[in-house]
Structure formats: structure tokens, C-alpha cells
Coordinates of C-alpha atoms in Angstrom, one line a residue:
M1 CA 3.1 -36.4 -42.4
N2 CA 6.5 -36.8 -40.8
S3 CA 5.9 -38.1 -37.3
W4 CA 8.4 -35.7 -35.7
R5 CA 6.9 -32.7 -37.6
G6 CA 3.5 -33.7 -36.6
L7 CA 4.6 -34.0 -33.0
A8 CA 6.2 -30.5 -33.2
L9 CA 3.0 -29.0 -34.6
S10 CA 0.9 -30.6 -31.9
I11 CA 3.2 -29.2 -29.2
S12 CA 3.0 -25.8 -30.8
L13 CA -0.7 -25.9 -30.9
L14 CA -0.9 -27.0 -27.3
A15 CA 1.4 -24.2 -26.3
A16 CA -0.7 -21.6 -28.2
L17 CA -3.8 -22.8 -26.4
A18 CA -2.1 -22.7 -23.0
L19 CA -0.8 -19.1 -23.4
P20 CA -4.2 -17.4 -22.5
A21 CA -4.5 -19.6 -19.5
L22 CA -1.0 -18.8 -18.4
A23 CA -1.6 -15.1 -18.9
A24 CA -4.6 -15.3 -16.6
C25 CA -2.6 -16.8 -13.8
G26 CA -0.7 -14.7 -11.3
G27 CA 1.1 -15.4 -8.0
G28 CA -2.1 -15.0 -6.1
G29 CA -4.8 -15.9 -8.7
S30 CA -6.2 -14.2 -11.7
T31 CA -4.8 -10.9 -13.0
A32 CA -6.7 -8.0 -14.4
A33 CA -5.7 -5.7 -17.2
A34 CA -4.5 -2.3 -16.1
A35 CA -7.7 -0.8 -17.4
D36 CA -9.7 -3.0 -15.1
R37 CA -8.0 -1.8 -11.9
W38 CA -9.3 1.0 -9.8
H39 CA -7.7 4.2 -10.9
P40 CA -8.6 6.9 -8.3
A41 CA -8.5 10.3 -9.9
P42 CA -7.4 13.5 -8.1
T43 CA -10.2 14.5 -5.7
T44 CA -10.8 16.7 -2.7
A45 CA -13.7 14.4 -1.5
P46 CA -12.9 13.0 2.0
W47 CA -11.5 9.6 2.7
Q48 CA -11.4 7.5 5.9
W49 CA -8.4 5.8 7.5
Q50 CA -9.2 3.4 10.3
L51 CA -6.6 0.8 11.5
Q52 CA -8.0 0.0 15.0
G53 CA -11.3 -0.8 16.5
K54 CA -14.6 -2.0 14.9
I55 CA -14.9 -0.4 11.5
D56 CA -17.4 2.4 11.5
T57 CA -19.0 2.3 8.1
S58 CA -21.2 5.3 8.8
I59 CA -18.4 7.8 8.1
P60 CA -19.4 9.7 4.9
A61 CA -16.3 8.9 2.9
G62 CA -16.1 7.2 -0.5
V63 CA -12.8 5.5 0.2
Y64 CA -11.9 3.5 3.3
E65 CA -8.4 2.3 4.3
V66 CA -8.5 -0.5 6.8
D67 CA -6.1 -3.2 8.2
G68 CA -5.8 -6.2 5.9
F69 CA -5.3 -8.7 8.6
F70 CA -8.0 -7.6 11.1
V71 CA -10.8 -6.7 8.8
P72 CA -12.8 -9.7 7.4
R73 CA -14.2 -10.0 3.9
K74 CA -17.7 -9.3 5.1
V75 CA -16.7 -5.7 6.0
V76 CA -15.1 -5.2 2.6
R77 CA -18.4 -6.5 1.0
R78 CA -20.4 -4.1 3.2
L79 CA -18.2 -1.1 2.0
H80 CA -18.7 -2.2 -1.6
A81 CA -22.5 -2.5 -1.1
Q82 CA -22.4 1.1 0.1
G83 CA -20.6 2.2 -3.0
R84 CA -17.2 2.6 -1.4
K85 CA -13.7 1.5 -2.3
A86 CA -11.6 -0.4 0.2
I87 CA -7.8 -0.1 0.6
C88 CA -5.9 -3.0 2.3
Y89 CA -3.3 -1.7 4.8
L90 CA -0.2 -3.9 5.0
D91 CA 3.3 -3.5 6.4
V92 CA 5.9 -4.6 3.9
G93 CA 9.0 -2.7 4.9
S94 CA 9.0 -3.5 8.6
W95 CA 8.2 -6.6 10.7
E96 CA 5.5 -6.6 13.3
N97 CA 5.7 -9.1 16.2
Y98 CA 1.9 -9.4 16.5
R99 CA 1.1 -10.6 13.0
P100 CA 0.2 -14.3 12.5
D101 CA 3.0 -14.8 9.9
R102 CA 5.7 -13.2 12.0
N103 CA 7.7 -16.5 12.1
E104 CA 8.0 -16.6 8.3
F105 CA 10.5 -13.8 8.3
P106 CA 14.1 -14.9 8.8
K107 CA 15.9 -13.3 11.8
S108 CA 18.7 -12.3 9.5
V109 CA 16.5 -9.6 7.8
L110 CA 15.2 -8.0 11.0
G111 CA 16.9 -4.7 11.8
K112 CA 16.5 -1.9 14.3
R113 CA 13.3 -1.2 16.1
Y114 CA 11.0 1.3 14.3
Q115 CA 11.2 4.5 16.4
G116 CA 8.0 5.0 18.3
F117 CA 6.7 1.5 17.5
P118 CA 8.4 -1.0 19.9
D119 CA 6.6 -4.0 18.3
E120 CA 8.1 -3.3 14.8
R121 CA 11.5 -3.7 13.3
W122 CA 12.8 -2.6 10.0
L123 CA 13.4 -5.2 7.3
D124 CA 16.5 -5.6 5.1
I125 CA 14.9 -4.8 1.7
R126 CA 18.2 -5.5 -0.1
R127 CA 17.4 -9.2 0.6
F128 CA 13.6 -9.0 0.1
R129 CA 13.6 -12.3 -1.8
R130 CA 14.2 -14.0 1.6
F131 CA 10.8 -12.7 2.8
A132 CA 9.0 -12.5 -0.5
R133 CA 6.8 -15.5 0.2
P134 CA 5.0 -14.1 3.2
L135 CA 4.6 -10.8 1.4
R136 CA 3.0 -12.6 -1.6
E137 CA 0.7 -14.4 0.8
R138 CA -0.3 -11.0 2.3
F139 CA -1.2 -9.7 -1.1
D140 CA -3.1 -12.9 -1.8
M141 CA -5.1 -12.3 1.4
C142 CA -6.0 -8.8 0.2
E143 CA -7.2 -10.2 -3.1
R144 CA -9.2 -12.9 -1.5
K145 CA -11.0 -10.4 0.7
G146 CA -12.0 -8.4 -2.3
F147 CA -10.0 -5.2 -1.7
D148 CA -9.7 -2.7 -4.5
A149 CA -6.1 -1.6 -3.6
V150 CA -3.2 -2.2 -1.3
E151 CA -1.3 0.4 0.8
P152 CA 2.1 -1.1 1.5
D153 CA 3.6 0.7 4.5
N154 CA 7.2 1.6 5.4
I155 CA 8.6 1.7 1.9
N156 CA 11.0 4.5 2.6
G157 CA 13.4 2.6 4.9
Y158 CA 16.5 4.0 3.1
T159 CA 15.8 7.4 4.7
N160 CA 15.7 5.9 8.2
D161 CA 18.1 4.3 10.7
T162 CA 17.2 0.7 9.9
G163 CA 20.4 -1.0 10.8
F164 CA 21.1 -1.7 7.2
P165 CA 23.1 0.3 4.6
L166 CA 20.0 0.7 2.3
T167 CA 20.3 2.9 -0.8
A168 CA 17.8 4.8 -2.9
A169 CA 18.4 2.2 -5.6
D170 CA 17.5 -0.6 -3.1
Q171 CA 14.3 1.2 -2.3
L172 CA 13.3 1.7 -5.9
D173 CA 13.9 -2.0 -6.7
F174 CA 11.8 -3.1 -3.7
N175 CA 9.0 -0.6 -4.2
R176 CA 8.7 -1.6 -7.9
W177 CA 8.6 -5.3 -7.0
V178 CA 5.8 -4.6 -4.5
S179 CA 3.9 -2.6 -7.0
S180 CA 4.2 -5.4 -9.6
Q181 CA 3.1 -8.0 -7.2
V182 CA -0.1 -6.1 -6.3
H183 CA -0.9 -5.3 -9.9
L184 CA -0.4 -9.0 -10.7
R185 CA -3.4 -9.7 -8.4
G186 CA -5.6 -7.1 -10.1
M187 CA -5.5 -4.5 -7.4
S188 CA -4.2 -0.9 -7.5
V189 CA -1.3 0.1 -5.2
A190 CA -0.5 3.3 -3.3
L191 CA 2.8 4.9 -2.8
K192 CA 3.1 5.5 0.9
N193 CA 5.1 8.6 1.7
D194 CA 8.6 8.3 0.2
P195 CA 8.4 11.9 -1.1
E196 CA 12.0 11.8 -2.4
Q197 CA 11.1 9.2 -4.9
A198 CA 7.6 10.2 -5.8
R199 CA 8.6 11.5 -9.2
Q200 CA 10.5 8.4 -10.1
L201 CA 7.7 6.0 -8.9
V202 CA 4.6 7.8 -10.2
G203 CA 4.5 5.5 -13.2
D204 CA 4.6 2.4 -11.0
F205 CA 1.9 3.4 -8.5
D206 CA -1.8 4.2 -9.0
F207 CA -2.2 6.8 -6.2
A208 CA -0.5 8.1 -3.1
V209 CA -1.2 7.9 0.6
V210 CA 0.7 10.6 2.5
E211 CA 1.1 11.6 6.1
Q212 CA 1.7 15.1 7.4
C213 CA 3.0 16.6 4.2
F214 CA 1.6 20.0 5.1
Q215 CA 3.2 20.0 8.5
Y216 CA 6.6 19.0 7.0
Q217 CA 6.1 21.0 3.8
E218 CA 6.5 18.1 1.5
C219 CA 3.2 18.1 -0.4
G220 CA 4.7 19.6 -3.5
R221 CA 6.7 16.5 -4.1
F222 CA 3.5 14.5 -4.7
S223 CA 2.2 16.9 -7.4
P224 CA 3.4 14.5 -10.1
F225 CA 0.6 12.2 -9.1
V226 CA -2.0 14.8 -9.6
K227 CA -0.5 15.8 -12.9
A228 CA -0.6 12.2 -13.9
G229 CA -4.3 12.0 -13.0
K230 CA -3.8 10.1 -9.8
A231 CA -5.3 10.8 -6.4
V232 CA -3.4 11.8 -3.3
F233 CA -5.0 10.8 0.0
E234 CA -3.4 12.8 2.8
A235 CA -3.7 12.8 6.6
E236 CA -2.5 15.3 9.2
Y237 CA -2.3 14.6 13.0
E238 CA -1.0 17.7 14.7
I239 CA -2.1 20.9 12.8
A240 CA -5.5 22.3 12.4
P241 CA -7.5 21.8 9.2
S242 CA -7.8 25.6 8.9
S243 CA -4.1 25.8 8.3
Y244 CA -4.0 23.4 5.3
C245 CA -7.4 22.8 3.8
Q246 CA -7.2 25.7 1.4
R247 CA -3.9 24.5 0.2
A248 CA -5.2 20.9 -0.1
K249 CA -8.0 22.1 -2.3
A250 CA -5.6 24.0 -4.5
L251 CA -3.4 20.9 -4.8
Q252 CA -6.4 18.6 -5.4
F253 CA -5.6 16.5 -2.4
S254 CA -8.1 14.6 -0.3
S255 CA -7.0 15.7 3.2
I256 CA -8.3 14.7 6.6
R257 CA -7.3 15.3 10.2
K258 CA -6.9 12.1 12.3
S259 CA -5.2 11.1 15.5
Y260 CA -2.1 8.8 15.6
D261 CA -4.1 5.8 16.9
L262 CA -6.2 5.8 13.7
L263 CA -9.4 4.9 15.3
A264 CA -12.7 5.8 13.5
H265 CA -12.7 9.1 15.3
P266 CA -11.6 11.8 15.3
W267 CA -12.2 12.4 11.6
R268 CA -12.2 15.9 10.4
P269 CA -12.2 16.2 6.6
C270 CA -11.5 19.3 4.6
P271 CA -14.7 20.9 3.3
T272 CA -15.3 20.2 -0.4
A273 CA -17.3 23.3 -1.2

């Protein structure tokens, strides 16, 4: 056999053998096929959202959302042992001065302070490649801890006064990048708010996490998720459950009443009966 041709065949064979291994490698470890990810279907069963304090696993909810940094892997394991799903809360569209990776974000991408949250500043998502590495490391952390999904917060900066001239197109590009990075790590991903783009992003996200859509009359914008067989987990802070629970049931939303501090309590779910 011609030595060059033999070498070429050997290289081709090695490449073919390497392809499955490469396909299994993502930015933060092994990937999972879309069918293997958690795909929460529309439900009116209650969920729990706790971002502060020791996690109270006695709340009778099938889905818990907790802080990805503060909650250790053993808590995620405990939730799984109880038959629950765990969502990893991360901030991706704003910078928080109390996170351990705060110095990994260039000062050039830090914008105005987030209204009502003096420890946070908006990020310039037009230049998200400049802070992609710490975001990838955050997604890796969620994967290592065994979370089923990620809820990336503050992904609607283009509708806020961030200090940057963000456009709807900028937001779509960034949100889709976030979604692809989470999927690469085998987890599902939530669209957090961003009602204006819900219809455009329903194909990229596995479910939605929504705040105060009944109070601000935005819930209808998330109906594409339900129509696509995807859950909407919703929280209200100021209005009484009696004013929205019937509508939540009709929309097939999982709605709860919480307080802004997102401690374990108060927790007032809509009745499922």
C-alpha cells in the first residue's frame, strides 16, 4: 500500500474514532441529548423559590429554585432523594459585588446600578465574550452540584436603563448563547421574564420563570410556552392569591405568593384542586 495513502487512512480512522468522544465533551463536561434533559410540562402544582437562608426542604413542592453559589451539592442531593427537581439560580445579565468571581468581570462591561439593588450593576451584553469565561464557570458549578436546570437572571437588560445602548437583537443573541451553554452541560434552562421576546425564545428555552405577570398583566405573553408543552413557574409579591389563582389555573401556570426577600416563608401556593 502506498505509504501516504496508508497514513491518510490511518488518520481518517483515528478521526472517526475520536468523533464520539468529542461529541461527548462540552465546555463544562459531558453533554446530554435533548431527550435526556428535564422537560417540565405545564402544571399548576406548586413550586418553591428560596434564595436566602437555610433551605427548608419541608415545603411540599416538587420543584425548588435555590441560589447556585450558596447552596451546596448535598442539598441538591437531598432534594433529589425527596423526588424533587432543583433549579440553579444565577445572575448572568448583571454583576454582583458579593460573588466570589466578581473580579473576573472587566470594569469596562459594568454599567449602571440595578434599581433597588445597590450591590448589582448591569452588564454590557453586547460584549458578553469579555465575561463569557466566568459565566461558563458558573454553569459548570451548577452542573457539578447536580442541578437539573439553570435560571439565568436579568436577561432583559435591553428594556432597562443599563447605561448601554442595548438592542432587542443584542438581547436575543446573548440569551440564546446562555441557553446553548446550559444545554451543552446537560441541564435545562429557564427564560426569566423578558415577556417581549418570549415568543421568539420559546424554542431556545425549556420553561419560564416569571415574576408578577398577573400584577402587570403580562401573563398572556408566556402562553407560547404552555402551547409548546413547557411549564411556567410564576411568583407574585404584592397581590393576593385570590386575585390571580383562578387565572393561573386557566393558563396552566404554577403560581405562588412570595415576599421580595425570597426566604423560605411566606409561601402561599395556588390550590391545585
